[in-house]
CSV table of C-alpha atoms (C1' of nucleotides) in Angstrom, one decimal:
chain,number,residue,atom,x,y,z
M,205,UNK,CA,-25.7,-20.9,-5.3
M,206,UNK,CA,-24.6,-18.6,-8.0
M,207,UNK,CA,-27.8,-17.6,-9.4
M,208,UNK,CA,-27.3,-15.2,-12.5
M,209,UNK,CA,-23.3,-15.6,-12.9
M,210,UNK,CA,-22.0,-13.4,-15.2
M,211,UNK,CA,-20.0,-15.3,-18.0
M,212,UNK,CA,-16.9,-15.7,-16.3
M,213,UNK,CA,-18.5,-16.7,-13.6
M,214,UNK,CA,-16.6,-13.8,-11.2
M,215,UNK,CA,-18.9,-11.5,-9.1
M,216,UNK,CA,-17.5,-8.0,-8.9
M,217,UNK,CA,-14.5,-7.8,-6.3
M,218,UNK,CA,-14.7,-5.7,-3.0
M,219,UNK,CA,-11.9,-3.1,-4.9
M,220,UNK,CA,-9.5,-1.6,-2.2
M,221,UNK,CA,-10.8,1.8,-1.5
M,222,UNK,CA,-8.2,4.5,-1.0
M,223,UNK,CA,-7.7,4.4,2.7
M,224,UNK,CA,-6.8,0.9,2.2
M,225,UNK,CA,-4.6,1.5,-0.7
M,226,UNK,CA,-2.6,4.0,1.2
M,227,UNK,CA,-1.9,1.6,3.5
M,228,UNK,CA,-1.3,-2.1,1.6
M,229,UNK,CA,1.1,-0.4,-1.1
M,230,UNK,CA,3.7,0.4,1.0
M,231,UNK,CA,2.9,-2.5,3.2
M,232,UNK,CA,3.3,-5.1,-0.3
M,233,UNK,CA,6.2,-3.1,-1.0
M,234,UNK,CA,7.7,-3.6,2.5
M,235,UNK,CA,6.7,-7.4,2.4
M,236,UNK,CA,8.8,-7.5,-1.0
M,237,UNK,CA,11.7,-5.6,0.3
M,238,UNK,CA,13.0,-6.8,3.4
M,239,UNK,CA,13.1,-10.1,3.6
M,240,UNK,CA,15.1,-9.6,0.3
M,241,UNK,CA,17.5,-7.2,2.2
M,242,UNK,CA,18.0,-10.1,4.8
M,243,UNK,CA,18.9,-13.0,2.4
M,244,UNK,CA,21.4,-10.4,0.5
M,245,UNK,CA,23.1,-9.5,3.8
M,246,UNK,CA,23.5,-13.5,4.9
M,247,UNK,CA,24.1,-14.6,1.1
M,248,UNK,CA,27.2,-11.5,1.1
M,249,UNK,CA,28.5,-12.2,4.9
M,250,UNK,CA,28.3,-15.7,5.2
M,251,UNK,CA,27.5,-17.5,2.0
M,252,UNK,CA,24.1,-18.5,3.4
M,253,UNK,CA,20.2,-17.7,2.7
M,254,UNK,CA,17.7,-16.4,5.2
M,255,UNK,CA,15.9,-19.9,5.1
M,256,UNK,CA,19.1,-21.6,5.5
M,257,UNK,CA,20.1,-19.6,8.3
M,258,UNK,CA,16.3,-19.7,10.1
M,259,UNK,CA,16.9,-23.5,9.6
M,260,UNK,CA,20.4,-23.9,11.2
M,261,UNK,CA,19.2,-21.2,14.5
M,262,UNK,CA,16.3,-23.7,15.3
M,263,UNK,CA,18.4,-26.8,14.8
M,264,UNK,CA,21.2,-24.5,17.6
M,265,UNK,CA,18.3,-23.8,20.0
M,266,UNK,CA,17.0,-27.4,20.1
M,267,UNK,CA,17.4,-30.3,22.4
M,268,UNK,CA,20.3,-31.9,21.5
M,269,UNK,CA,20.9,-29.8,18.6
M,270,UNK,CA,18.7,-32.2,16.4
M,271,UNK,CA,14.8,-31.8,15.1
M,272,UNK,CA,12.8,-34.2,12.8
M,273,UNK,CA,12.8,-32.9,9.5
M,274,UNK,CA,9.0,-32.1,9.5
M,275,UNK,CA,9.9,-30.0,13.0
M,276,UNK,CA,12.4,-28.0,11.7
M,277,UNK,CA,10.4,-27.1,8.1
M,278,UNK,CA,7.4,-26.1,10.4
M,279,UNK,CA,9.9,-24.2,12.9
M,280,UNK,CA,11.7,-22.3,9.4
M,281,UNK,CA,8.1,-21.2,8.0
M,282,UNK,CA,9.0,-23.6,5.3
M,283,UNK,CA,7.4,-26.7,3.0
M,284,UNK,CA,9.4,-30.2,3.4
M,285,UNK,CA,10.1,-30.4,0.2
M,286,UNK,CA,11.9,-26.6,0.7
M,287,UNK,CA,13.8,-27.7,3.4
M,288,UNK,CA,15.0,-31.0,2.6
M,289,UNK,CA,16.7,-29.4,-0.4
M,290,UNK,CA,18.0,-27.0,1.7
M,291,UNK,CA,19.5,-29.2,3.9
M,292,UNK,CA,20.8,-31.1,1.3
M,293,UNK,CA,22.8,-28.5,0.3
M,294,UNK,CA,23.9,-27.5,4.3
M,295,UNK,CA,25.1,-31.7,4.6
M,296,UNK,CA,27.5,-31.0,1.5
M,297,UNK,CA,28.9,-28.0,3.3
M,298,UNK,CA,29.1,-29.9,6.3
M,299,UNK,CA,27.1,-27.9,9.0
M,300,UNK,CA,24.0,-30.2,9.4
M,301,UNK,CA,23.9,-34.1,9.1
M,302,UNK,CA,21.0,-36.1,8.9
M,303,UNK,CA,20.3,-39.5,10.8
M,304,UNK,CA,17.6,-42.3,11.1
M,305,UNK,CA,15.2,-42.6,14.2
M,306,UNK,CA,16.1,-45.1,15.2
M,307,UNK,CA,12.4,-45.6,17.3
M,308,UNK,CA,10.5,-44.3,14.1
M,309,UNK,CA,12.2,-45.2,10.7
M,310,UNK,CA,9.7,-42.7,9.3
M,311,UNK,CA,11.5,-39.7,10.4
M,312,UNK,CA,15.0,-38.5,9.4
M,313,UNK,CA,16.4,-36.1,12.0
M,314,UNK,CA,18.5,-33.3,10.9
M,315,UNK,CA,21.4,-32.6,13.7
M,316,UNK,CA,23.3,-29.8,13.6
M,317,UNK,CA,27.4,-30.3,13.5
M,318,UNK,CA,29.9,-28.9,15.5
M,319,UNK,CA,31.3,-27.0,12.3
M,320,UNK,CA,27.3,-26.0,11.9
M,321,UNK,CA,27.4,-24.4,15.4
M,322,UNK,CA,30.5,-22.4,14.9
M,323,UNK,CA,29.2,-20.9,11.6
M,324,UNK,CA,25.9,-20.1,13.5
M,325,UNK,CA,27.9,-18.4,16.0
M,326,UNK,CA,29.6,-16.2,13.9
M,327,UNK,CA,26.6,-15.1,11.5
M,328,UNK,CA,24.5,-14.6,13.7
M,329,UNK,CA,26.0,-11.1,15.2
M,330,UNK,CA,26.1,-9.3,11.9
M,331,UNK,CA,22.5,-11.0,10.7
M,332,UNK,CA,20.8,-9.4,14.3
M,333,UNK,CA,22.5,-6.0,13.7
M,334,UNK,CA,21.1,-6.2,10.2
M,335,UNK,CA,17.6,-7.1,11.2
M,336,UNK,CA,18.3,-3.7,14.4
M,337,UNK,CA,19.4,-1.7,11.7
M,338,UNK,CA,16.6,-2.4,9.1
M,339,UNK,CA,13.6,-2.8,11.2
M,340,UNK,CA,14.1,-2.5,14.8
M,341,UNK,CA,15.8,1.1,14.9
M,342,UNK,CA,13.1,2.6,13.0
M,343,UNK,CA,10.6,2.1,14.7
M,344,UNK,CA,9.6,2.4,18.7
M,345,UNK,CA,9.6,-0.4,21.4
M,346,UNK,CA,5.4,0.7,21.7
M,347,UNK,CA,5.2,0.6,17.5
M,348,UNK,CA,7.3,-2.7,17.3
M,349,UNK,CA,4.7,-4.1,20.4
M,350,UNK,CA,2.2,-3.4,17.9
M,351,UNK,CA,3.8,-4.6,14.6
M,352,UNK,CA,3.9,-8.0,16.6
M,353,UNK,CA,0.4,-8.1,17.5
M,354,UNK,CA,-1.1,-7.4,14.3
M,355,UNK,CA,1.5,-10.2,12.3
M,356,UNK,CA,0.0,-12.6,14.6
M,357,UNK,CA,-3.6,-12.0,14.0
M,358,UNK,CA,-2.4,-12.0,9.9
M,359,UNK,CA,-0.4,-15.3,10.7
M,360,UNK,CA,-3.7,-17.0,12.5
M,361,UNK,CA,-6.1,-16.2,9.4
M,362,UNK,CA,-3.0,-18.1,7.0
M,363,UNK,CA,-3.8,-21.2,9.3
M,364,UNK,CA,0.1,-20.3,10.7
M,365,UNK,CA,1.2,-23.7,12.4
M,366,UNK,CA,3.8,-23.0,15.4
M,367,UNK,CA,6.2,-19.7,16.1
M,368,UNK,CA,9.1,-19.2,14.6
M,369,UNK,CA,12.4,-19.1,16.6
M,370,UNK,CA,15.3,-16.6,16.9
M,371,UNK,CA,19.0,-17.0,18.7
M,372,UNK,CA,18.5,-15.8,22.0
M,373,UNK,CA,21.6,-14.2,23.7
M,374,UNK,CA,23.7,-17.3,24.9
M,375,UNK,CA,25.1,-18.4,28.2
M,376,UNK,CA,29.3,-18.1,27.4
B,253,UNK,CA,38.0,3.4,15.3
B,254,UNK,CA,38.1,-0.3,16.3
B,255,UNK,CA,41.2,-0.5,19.4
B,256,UNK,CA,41.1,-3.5,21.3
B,257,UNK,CA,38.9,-5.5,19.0
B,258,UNK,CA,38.1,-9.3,19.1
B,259,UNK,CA,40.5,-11.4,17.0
B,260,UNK,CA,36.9,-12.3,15.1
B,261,UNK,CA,36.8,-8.4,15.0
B,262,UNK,CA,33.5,-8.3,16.5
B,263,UNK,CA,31.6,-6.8,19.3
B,264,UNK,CA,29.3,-8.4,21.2
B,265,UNK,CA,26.1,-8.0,19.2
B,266,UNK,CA,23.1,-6.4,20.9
B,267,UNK,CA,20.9,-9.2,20.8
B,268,UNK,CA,17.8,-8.9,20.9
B,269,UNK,CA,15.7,-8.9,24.6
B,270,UNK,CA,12.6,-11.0,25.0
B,271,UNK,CA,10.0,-7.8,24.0
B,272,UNK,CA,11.8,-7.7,21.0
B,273,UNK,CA,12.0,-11.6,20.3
B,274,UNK,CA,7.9,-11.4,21.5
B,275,UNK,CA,7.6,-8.8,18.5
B,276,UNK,CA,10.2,-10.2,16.0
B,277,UNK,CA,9.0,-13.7,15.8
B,278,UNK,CA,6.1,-14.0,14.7
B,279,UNK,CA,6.3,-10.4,12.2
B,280,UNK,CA,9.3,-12.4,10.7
B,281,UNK,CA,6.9,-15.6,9.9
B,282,UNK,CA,4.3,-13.1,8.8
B,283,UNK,CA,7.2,-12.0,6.4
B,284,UNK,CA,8.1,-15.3,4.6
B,285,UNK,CA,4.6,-16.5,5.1
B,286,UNK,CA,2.2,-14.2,3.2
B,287,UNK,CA,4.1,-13.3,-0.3
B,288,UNK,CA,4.3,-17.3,-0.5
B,289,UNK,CA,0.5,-17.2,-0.4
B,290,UNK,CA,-0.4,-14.7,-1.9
B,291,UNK,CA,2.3,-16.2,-5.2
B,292,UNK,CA,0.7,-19.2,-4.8
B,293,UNK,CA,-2.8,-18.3,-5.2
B,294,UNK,CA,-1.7,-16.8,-8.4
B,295,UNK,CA,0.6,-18.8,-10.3
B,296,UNK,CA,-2.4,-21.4,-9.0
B,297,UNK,CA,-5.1,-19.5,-10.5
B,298,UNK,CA,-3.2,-17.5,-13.5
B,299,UNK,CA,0.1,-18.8,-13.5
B,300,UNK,CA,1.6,-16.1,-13.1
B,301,UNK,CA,4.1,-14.8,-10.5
B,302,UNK,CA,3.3,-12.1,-7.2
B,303,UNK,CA,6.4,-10.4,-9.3
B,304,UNK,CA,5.0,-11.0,-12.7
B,305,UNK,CA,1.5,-9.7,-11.5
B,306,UNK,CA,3.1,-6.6,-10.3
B,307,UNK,CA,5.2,-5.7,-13.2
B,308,UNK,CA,1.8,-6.2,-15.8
B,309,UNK,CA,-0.2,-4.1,-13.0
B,310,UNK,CA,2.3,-1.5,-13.4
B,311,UNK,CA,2.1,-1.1,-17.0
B,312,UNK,CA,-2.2,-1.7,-17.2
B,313,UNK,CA,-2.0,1.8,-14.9
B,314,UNK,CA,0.7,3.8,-17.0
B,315,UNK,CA,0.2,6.0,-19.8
B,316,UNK,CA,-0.2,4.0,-22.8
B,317,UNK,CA,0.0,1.1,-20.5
B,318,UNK,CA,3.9,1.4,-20.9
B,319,UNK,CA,7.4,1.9,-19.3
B,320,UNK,CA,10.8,1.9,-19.4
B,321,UNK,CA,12.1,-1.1,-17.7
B,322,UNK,CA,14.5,0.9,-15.3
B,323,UNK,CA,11.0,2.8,-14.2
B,324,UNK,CA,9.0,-0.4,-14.1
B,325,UNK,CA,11.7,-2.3,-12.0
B,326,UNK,CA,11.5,0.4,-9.4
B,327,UNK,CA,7.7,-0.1,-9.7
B,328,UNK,CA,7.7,-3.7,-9.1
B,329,UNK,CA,10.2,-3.5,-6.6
B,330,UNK,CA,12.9,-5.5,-8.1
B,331,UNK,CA,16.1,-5.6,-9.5
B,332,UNK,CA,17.0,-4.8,-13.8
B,333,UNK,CA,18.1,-8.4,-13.8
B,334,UNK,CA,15.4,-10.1,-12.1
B,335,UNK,CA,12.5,-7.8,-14.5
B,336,UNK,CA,14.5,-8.6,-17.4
B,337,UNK,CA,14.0,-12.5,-17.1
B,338,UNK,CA,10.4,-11.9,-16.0
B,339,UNK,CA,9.9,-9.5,-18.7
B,340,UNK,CA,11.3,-12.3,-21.4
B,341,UNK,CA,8.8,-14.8,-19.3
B,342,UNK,CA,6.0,-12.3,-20.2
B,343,UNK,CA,6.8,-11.7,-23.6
B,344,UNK,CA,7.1,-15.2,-25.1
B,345,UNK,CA,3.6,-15.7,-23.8
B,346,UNK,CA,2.5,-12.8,-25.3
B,347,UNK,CA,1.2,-10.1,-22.5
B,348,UNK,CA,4.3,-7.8,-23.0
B,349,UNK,CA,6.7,-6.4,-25.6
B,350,UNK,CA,9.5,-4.7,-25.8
B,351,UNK,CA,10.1,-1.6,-27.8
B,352,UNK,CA,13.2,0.5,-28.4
B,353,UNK,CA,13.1,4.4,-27.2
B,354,UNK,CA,13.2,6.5,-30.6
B,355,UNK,CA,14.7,9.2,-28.7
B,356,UNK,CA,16.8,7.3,-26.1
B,357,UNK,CA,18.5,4.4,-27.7
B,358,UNK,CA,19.5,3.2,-24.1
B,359,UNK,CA,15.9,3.0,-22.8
B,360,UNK,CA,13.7,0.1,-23.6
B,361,UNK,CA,10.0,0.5,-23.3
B,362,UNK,CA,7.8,-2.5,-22.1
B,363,UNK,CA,4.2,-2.5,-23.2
B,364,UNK,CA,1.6,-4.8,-21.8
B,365,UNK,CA,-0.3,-5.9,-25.1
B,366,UNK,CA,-4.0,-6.3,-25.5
B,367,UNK,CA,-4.0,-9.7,-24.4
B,368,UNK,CA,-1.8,-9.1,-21.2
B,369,UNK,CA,-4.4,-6.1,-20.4
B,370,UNK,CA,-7.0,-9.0,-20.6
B,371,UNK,CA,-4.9,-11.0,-18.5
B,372,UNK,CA,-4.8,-8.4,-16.0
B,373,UNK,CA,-8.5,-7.7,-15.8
B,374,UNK,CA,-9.1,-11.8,-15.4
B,375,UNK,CA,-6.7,-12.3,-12.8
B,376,UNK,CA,-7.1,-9.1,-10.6
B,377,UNK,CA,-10.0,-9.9,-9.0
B,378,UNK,CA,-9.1,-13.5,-7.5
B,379,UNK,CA,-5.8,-11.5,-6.3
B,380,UNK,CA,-7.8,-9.1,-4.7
B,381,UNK,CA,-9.9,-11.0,-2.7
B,382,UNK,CA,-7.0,-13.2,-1.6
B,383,UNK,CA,-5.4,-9.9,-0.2
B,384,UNK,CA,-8.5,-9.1,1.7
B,385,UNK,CA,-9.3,-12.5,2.8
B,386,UNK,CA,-5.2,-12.9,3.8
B,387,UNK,CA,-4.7,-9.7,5.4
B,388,UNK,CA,-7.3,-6.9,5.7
B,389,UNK,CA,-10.3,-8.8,6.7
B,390,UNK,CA,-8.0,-9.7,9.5
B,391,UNK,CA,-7.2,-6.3,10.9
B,392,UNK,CA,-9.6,-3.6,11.6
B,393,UNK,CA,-9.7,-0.1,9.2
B,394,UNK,CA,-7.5,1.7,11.9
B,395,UNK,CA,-4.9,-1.1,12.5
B,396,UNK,CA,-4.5,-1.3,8.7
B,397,UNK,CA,-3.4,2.3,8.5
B,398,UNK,CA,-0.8,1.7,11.4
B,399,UNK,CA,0.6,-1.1,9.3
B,400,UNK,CA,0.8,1.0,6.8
B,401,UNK,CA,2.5,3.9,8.8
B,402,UNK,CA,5.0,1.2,10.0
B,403,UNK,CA,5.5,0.1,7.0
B,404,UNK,CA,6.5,3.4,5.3
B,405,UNK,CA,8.8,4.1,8.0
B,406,UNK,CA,10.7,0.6,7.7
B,407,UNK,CA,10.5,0.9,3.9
B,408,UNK,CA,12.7,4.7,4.6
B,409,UNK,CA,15.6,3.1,6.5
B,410,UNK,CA,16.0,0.5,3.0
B,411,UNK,CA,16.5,3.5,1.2
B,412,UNK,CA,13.5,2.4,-0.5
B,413,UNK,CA,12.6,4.0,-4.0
B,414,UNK,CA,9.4,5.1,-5.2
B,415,UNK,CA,6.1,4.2,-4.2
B,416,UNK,CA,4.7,0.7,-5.7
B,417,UNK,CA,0.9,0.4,-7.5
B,418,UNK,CA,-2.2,-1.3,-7.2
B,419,UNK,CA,-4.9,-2.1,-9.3
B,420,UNK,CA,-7.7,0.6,-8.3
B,421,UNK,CA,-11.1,0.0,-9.3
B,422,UNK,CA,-11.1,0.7,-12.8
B,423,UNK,CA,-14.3,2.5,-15.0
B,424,UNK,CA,-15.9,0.3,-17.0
S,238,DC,C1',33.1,6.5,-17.7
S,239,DA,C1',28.0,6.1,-16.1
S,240,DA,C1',23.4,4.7,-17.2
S,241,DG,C1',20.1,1.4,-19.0
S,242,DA,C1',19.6,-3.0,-20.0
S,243,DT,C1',20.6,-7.9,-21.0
S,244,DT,C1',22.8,-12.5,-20.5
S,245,DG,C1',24.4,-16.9,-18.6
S,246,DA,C1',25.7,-19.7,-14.9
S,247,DG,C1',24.6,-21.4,-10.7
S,248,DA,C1',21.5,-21.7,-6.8
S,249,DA,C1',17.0,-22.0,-4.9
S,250,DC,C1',12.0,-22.8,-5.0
S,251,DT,C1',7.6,-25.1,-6.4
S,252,DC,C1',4.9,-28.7,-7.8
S,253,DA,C1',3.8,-33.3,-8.6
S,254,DA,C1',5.2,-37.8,-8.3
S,255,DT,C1',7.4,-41.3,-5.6
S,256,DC,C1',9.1,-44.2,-1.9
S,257,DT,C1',8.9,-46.2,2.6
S,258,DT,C1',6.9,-47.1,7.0
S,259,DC,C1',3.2,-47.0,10.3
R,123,DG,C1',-4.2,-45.5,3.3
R,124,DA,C1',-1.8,-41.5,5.5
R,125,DA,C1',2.5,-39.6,7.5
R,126,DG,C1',7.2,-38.4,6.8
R,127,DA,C1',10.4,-37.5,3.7
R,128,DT,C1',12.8,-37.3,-0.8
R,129,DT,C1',13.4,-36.6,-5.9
R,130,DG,C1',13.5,-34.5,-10.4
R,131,DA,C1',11.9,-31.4,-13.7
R,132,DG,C1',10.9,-26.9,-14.7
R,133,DT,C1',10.9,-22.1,-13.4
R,134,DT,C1',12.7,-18.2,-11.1
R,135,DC,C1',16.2,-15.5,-8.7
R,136,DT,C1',20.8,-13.7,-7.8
R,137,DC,C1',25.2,-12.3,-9.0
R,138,DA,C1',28.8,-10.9,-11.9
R,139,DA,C1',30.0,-10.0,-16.5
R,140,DT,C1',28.8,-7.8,-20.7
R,141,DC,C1',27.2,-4.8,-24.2
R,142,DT,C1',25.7,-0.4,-26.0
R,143,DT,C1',24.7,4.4,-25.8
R,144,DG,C1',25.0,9.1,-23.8
DNA sequence: CAAGATTGAGAACTCAATCTTC
DNA sequence: GAAGATTGAGTTCTCAATCTTG
């Protein structure tokens, strides 16, 4: 109803009291940090970013090997203009190839090649030793339990659509 | 010492068990999901970058609200090149400058100007409510400082640093 | 030569606009 | 008209190369 705005119309912000500082600087830090430490260890291994690679591990873990584009950009926490770009750029490279539907001419699927599949299978190693290394052997099984929990109350509050995926260990 | 290695050179990876997947999954979509937000919320509302924001909050809490650029990068958590462009961004629209060190002639000082302090003051309060409304409104006081805990031990293993800043609640 | 900082090229991301199909 | 998807313009980021000073 604002009664009695100020001039700027902004009422004075709940500031972060110090208890909460304490805790959301290194938390913003870490939020800056790692997922930057991820994309430089996939960009220096295998020529490929951390959306890219999210991307190309959902397309490997689906039926068929294939999604609708609007799947996959939900599956790799990503926008459809984001990914379509992306897998633009993985069709020149020749690890993903895109296809009519041929039920609904609306959606383009996004199937991942054979050549796709062998470069998932030989980033993935050194990306999941990465993500041990960086997060997992820092922390215990109980704190990582809990790290899990709270991300998912964060994620519902962001109006977070589905989960996420991540390359299981596969059958030989 | 590497006998009897794989023609790829690789051991098998230890992939990651379903607890862990349980865990990783959804605090990886927390990961890419909330600086997106919390960027687009302010280039929305002050066109201005998460990155941006941080390197002008830096400087409106140093000593004569200035740096040296190889302090302030550390600060915003980012790399000389990328506060170097984002610096230039900041300074052709007139809420930083650069200065030369008199007594260093390899240190450049940035200094937020008077209209990049006002900037500041008009956009912090928007960026702080988003950060409640995103994150600590979700979580209670006590699960807020175990994020924070975690967060500092994850941030140790990146060889993180120094710590990063927030915009306390200023005297008027 | 190492530290501090910048530059330019190339790649990626965002946003708004567009196109097609249901 | 809305859903699914793409495009292009503009901006930002990364990486390697460079320049200057201590």
């Amino acid at each position: 109803v604002d009664h009695n705005a100020t001039p700027t119309a902004e009422h004075e912000p709940r500031w972060l009291d110090d208890a909460e500082l304490d805790a959301w600087i290194p938390f913003s830090a870490m939020l800056m940090a790692l997922p930057s430490a991820l994309d430089t260890q996939l960009k220096r291994d295998a020529d490929l970013s951390l959306f890219g690679y999210m991307a190309m591990a959902g397309l490997s873990e689906a039926p068929g090997r294939r999604l609708a584009m609007s799947e996959l950009a939900v599956l790799a926490n990503g926008s459809p203009s984001r990914l379509s770009h992306a897998v633009s750029s993985l069709e020149r490279r020749g690890w993903v190839r895109r296809s009519p539907c041929p039920s609904n001419a609306r959606i383009t699927y996004a199937t991942l090649t054979d050549a796709g599949y062998e470069k998932i299978l030989a980033t993935a190693p050194a990306h999941v030793e990465t993500v041990r290394r960086l997060v997992l052997d820092s922390i215990t099984p109980h704190q990582l339990h809990t790290l899990g929990a709270l991300s998912e109350q964060i994620l519902a509050t962001l109006g977070h659509p589905g989960a996420a995926l991540w390359p299981r260990k596969r059958a030989e």
